[in-house]
mmCIF file of C-alpha atoms and ligand atoms in Angstrom:
data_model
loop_
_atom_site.group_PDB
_atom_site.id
_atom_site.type_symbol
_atom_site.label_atom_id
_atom_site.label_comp_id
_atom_site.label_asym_id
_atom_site.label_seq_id
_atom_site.Cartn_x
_atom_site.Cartn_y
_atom_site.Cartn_z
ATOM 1 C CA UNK V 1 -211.119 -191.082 112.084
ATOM 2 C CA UNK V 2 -208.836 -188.708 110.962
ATOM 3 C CA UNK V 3 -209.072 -185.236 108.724
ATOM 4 C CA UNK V 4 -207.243 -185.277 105.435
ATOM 5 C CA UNK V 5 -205.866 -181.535 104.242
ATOM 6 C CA UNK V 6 -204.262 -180.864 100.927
ATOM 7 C CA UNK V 7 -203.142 -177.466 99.627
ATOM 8 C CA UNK V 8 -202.320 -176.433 95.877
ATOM 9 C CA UNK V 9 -199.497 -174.460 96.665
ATOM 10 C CA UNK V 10 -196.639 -173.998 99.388
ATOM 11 C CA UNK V 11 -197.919 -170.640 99.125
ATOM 12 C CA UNK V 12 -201.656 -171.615 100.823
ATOM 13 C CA UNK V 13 -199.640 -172.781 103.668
ATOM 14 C CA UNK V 14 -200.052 -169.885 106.166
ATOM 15 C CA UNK V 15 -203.881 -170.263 105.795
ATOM 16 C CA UNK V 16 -204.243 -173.939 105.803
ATOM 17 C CA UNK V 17 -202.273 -174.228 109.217
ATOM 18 C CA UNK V 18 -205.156 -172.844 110.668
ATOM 19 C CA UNK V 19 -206.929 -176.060 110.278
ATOM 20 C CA UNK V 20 -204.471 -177.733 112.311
ATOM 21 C CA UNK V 21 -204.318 -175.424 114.668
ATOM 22 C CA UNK V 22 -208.154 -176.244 115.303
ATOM 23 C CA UNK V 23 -207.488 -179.698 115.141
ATOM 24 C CA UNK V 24 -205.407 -179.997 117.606
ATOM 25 C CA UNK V 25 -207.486 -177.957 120.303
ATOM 26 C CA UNK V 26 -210.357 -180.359 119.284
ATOM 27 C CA UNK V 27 -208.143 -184.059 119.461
ATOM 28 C CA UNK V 28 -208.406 -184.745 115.907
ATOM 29 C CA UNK V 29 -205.731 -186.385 114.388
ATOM 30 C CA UNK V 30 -205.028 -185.220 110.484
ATOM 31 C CA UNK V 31 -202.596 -185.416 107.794
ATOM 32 C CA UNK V 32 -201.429 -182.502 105.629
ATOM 33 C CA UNK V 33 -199.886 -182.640 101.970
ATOM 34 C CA UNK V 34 -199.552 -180.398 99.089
ATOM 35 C CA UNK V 35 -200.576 -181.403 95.896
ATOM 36 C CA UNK V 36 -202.021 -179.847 92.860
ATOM 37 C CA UNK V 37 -204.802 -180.440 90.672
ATOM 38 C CA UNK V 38 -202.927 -178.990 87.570
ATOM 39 C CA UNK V 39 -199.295 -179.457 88.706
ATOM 40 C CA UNK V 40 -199.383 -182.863 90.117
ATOM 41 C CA UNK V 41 -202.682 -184.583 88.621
ATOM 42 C CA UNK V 42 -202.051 -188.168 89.047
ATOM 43 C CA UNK V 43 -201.133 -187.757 92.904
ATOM 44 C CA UNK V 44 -203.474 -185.766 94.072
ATOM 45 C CA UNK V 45 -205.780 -188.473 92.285
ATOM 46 C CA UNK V 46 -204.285 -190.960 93.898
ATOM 47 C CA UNK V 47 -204.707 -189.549 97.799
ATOM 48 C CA UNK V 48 -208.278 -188.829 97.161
ATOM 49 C CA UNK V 49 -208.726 -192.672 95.665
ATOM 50 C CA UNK V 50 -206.904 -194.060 99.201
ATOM 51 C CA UNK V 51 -207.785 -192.072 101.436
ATOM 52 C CA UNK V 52 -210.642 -193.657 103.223
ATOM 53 C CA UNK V 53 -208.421 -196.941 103.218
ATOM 54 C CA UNK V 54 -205.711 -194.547 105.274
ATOM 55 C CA UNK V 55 -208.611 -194.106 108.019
ATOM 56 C CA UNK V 56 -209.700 -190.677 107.015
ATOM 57 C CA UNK V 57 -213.418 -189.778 107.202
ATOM 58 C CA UNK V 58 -213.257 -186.062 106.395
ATOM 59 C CA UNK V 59 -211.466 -184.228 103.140
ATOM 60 C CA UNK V 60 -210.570 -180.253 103.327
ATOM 61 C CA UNK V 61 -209.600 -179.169 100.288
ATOM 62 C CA UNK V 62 -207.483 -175.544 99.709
ATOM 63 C CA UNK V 63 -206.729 -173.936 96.357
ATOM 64 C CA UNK V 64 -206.680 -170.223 95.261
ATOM 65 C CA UNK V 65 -207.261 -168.981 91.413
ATOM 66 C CA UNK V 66 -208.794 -171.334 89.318
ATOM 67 C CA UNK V 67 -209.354 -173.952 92.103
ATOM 68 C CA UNK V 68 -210.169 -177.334 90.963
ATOM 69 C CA UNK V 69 -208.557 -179.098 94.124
ATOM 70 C CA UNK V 70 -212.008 -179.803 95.617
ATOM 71 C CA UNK V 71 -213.841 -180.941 93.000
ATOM 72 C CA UNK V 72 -211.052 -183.440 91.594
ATOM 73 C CA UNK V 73 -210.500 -185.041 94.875
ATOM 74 C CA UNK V 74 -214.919 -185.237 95.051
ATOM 75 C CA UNK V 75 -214.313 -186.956 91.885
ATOM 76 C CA UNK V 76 -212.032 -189.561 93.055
ATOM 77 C CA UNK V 77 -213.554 -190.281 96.605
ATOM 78 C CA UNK V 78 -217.094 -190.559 98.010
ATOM 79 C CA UNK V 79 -215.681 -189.166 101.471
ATOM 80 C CA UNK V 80 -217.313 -185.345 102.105
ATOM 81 C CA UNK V 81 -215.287 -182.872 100.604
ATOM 82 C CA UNK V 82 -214.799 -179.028 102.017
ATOM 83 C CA UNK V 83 -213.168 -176.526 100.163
ATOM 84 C CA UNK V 84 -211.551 -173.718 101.120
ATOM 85 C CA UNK V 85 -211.152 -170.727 98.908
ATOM 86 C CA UNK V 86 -207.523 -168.972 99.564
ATOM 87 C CA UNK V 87 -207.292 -165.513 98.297
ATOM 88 C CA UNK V 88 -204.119 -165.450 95.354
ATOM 89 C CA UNK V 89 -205.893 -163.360 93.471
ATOM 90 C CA UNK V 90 -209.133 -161.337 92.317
ATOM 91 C CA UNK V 91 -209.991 -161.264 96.300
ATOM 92 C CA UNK V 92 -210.293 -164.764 96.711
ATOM 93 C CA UNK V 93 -213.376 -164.864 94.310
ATOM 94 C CA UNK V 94 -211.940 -166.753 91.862
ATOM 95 C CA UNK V 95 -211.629 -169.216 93.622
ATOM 96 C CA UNK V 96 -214.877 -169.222 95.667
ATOM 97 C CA UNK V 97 -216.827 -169.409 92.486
ATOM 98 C CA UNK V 98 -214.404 -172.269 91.044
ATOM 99 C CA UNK V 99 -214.868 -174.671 94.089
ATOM 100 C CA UNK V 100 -218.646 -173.545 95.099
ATOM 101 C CA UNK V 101 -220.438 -174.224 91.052
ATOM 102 C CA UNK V 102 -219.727 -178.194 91.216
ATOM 103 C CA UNK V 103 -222.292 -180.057 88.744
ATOM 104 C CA UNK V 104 -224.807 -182.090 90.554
ATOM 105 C CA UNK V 105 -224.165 -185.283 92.233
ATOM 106 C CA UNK V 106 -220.119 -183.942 93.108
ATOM 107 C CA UNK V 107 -220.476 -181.701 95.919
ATOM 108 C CA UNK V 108 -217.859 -179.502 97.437
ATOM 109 C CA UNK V 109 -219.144 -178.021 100.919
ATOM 110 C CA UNK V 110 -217.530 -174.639 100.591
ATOM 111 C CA UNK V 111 -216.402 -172.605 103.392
ATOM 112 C CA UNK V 112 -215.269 -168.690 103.537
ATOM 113 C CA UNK V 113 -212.415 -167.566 101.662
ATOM 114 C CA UNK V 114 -209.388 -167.379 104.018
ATOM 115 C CA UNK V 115 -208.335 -167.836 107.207
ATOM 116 C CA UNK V 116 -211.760 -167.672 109.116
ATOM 117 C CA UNK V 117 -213.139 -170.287 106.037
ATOM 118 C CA UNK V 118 -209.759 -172.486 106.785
ATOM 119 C CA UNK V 119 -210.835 -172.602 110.548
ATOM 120 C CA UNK V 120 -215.045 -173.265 109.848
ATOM 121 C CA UNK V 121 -213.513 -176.218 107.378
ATOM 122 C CA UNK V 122 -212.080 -177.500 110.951
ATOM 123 C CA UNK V 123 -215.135 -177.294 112.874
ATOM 124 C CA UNK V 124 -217.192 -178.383 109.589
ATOM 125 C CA UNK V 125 -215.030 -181.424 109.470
ATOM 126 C CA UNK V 126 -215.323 -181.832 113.201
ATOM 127 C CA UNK V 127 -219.027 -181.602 113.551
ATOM 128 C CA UNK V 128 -219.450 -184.498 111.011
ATOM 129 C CA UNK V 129 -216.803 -186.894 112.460
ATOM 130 C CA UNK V 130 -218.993 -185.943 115.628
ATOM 131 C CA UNK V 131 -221.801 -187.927 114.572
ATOM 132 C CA UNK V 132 -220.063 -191.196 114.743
ATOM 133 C CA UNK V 133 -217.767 -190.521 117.649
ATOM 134 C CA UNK V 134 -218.960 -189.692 121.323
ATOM 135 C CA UNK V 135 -216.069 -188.443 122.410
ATOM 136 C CA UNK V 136 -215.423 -186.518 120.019
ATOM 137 C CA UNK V 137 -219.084 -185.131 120.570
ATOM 138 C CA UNK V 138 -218.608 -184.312 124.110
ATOM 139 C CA UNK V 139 -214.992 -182.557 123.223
ATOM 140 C CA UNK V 140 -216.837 -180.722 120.713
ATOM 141 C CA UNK V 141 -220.012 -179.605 123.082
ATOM 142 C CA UNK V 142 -217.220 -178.433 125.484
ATOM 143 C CA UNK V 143 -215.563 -176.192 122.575
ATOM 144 C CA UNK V 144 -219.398 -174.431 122.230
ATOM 145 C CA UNK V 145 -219.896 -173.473 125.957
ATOM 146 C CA UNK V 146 -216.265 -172.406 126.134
ATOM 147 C CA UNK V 147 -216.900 -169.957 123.179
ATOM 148 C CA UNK V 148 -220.220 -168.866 125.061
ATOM 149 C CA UNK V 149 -218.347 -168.526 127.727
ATOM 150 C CA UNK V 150 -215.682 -166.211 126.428
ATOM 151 C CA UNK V 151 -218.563 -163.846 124.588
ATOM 152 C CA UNK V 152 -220.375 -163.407 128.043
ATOM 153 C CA UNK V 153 -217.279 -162.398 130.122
ATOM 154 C CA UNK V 154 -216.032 -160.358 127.054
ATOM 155 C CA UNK V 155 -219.067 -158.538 127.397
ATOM 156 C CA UNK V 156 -219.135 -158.475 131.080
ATOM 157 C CA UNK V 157 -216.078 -156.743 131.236
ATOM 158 C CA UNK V 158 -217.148 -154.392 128.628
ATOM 159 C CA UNK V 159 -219.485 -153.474 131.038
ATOM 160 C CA UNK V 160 -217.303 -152.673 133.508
ATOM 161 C CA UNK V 161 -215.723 -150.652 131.312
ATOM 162 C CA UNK V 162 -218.774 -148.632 130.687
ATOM 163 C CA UNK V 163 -219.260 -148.434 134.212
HETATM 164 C C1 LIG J 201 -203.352 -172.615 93.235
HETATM 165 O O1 LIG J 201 -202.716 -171.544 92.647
HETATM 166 C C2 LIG J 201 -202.753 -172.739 94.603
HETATM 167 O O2 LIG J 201 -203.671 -173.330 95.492
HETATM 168 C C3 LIG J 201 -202.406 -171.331 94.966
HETATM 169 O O3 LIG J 201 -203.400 -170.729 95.788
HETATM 170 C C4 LIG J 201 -202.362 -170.612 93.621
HETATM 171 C C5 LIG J 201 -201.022 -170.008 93.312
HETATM 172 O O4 LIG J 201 -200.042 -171.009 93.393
HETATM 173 P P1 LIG J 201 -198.480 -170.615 93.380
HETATM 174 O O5 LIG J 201 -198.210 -169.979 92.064
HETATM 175 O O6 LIG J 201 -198.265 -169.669 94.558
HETATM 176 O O7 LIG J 201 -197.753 -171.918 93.580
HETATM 177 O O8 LIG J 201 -203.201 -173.776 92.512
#
């Protein structure tokens, strides 16, 4: 199953590649659009209404300001959403607070604001298509020790360092 990522803006864009880039290190195939809850309603609608027919399994949602991206495209599909707040103003905590206070029964999982939220949305989204995918499962196990593995010799050579 793939990951579907939608943007409000051009202007999210060099945050939201980082999902990609994740993506791709993991196997996980994805497709990318920009559309905007306020700017182009009926479209970003419709990609949240067909979106598990296109074979996606996962939504990740990115809006700054007054970001109602995530919880229109949790309207419109019963797929798990993620948002991720982008900081275009106010810090980034206009937009947290906009995508994290859905109403009950319309949830938006909601991430960090930024680039290290845009990448957790990617290993979010990865850990859930995990559950239904054993290869994925394994890929994603691998990913863990590797990080472990770069922490420990980090702080190996740290202690070198130190002497
Ligand atoms: C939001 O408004 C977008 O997601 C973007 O973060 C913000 C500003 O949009 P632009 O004015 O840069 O297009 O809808």
């Amino acid at each position: 199953m793939r990951v579907g990522i939608v943007m409000g803006s051009k202007s999210d864009l060099p945050v939201v590649s980082k999902i990609g880039g994740v993506l791709d290190e993991l196997g996980v195939a994805w497709e990318m659009r920009i559309l905007s809850a306020h700017r182009t309603p009926a479209q970003a609608e419709e990609w949240a209404r067909t979106a598990q027919e296109r074979g996606i399994g996962v939504l990740i949602c990115c809006a700054g300001m007054a970001a109602h991206l995530g919880g229109v495209v949790a309207a419109h599909s019963a797929l798990p959403v993620i948002g991720v707040p982008i900081n275009a103003s106010l810090g980034g905590m206009d937009a947290l607070l906009s995508i994290v206070q859905m109403p009950p029964g319309v949830p938006v999982g909601t991430v960090g604001i930024g680039s290290a939220g845009a990448k957790n949305a990617a290993w979010l989204a990865v850990r859930i298509l995990a559950l239904s995918d054993a290869e994925l499962a394994a890929r994603l196990v691998a990913a863990r020790a590797a990080m472990t593995a770069k922490v420990l010799n980090d702080d190996a050579e740290l202690q070198q360092q130190l002497g």
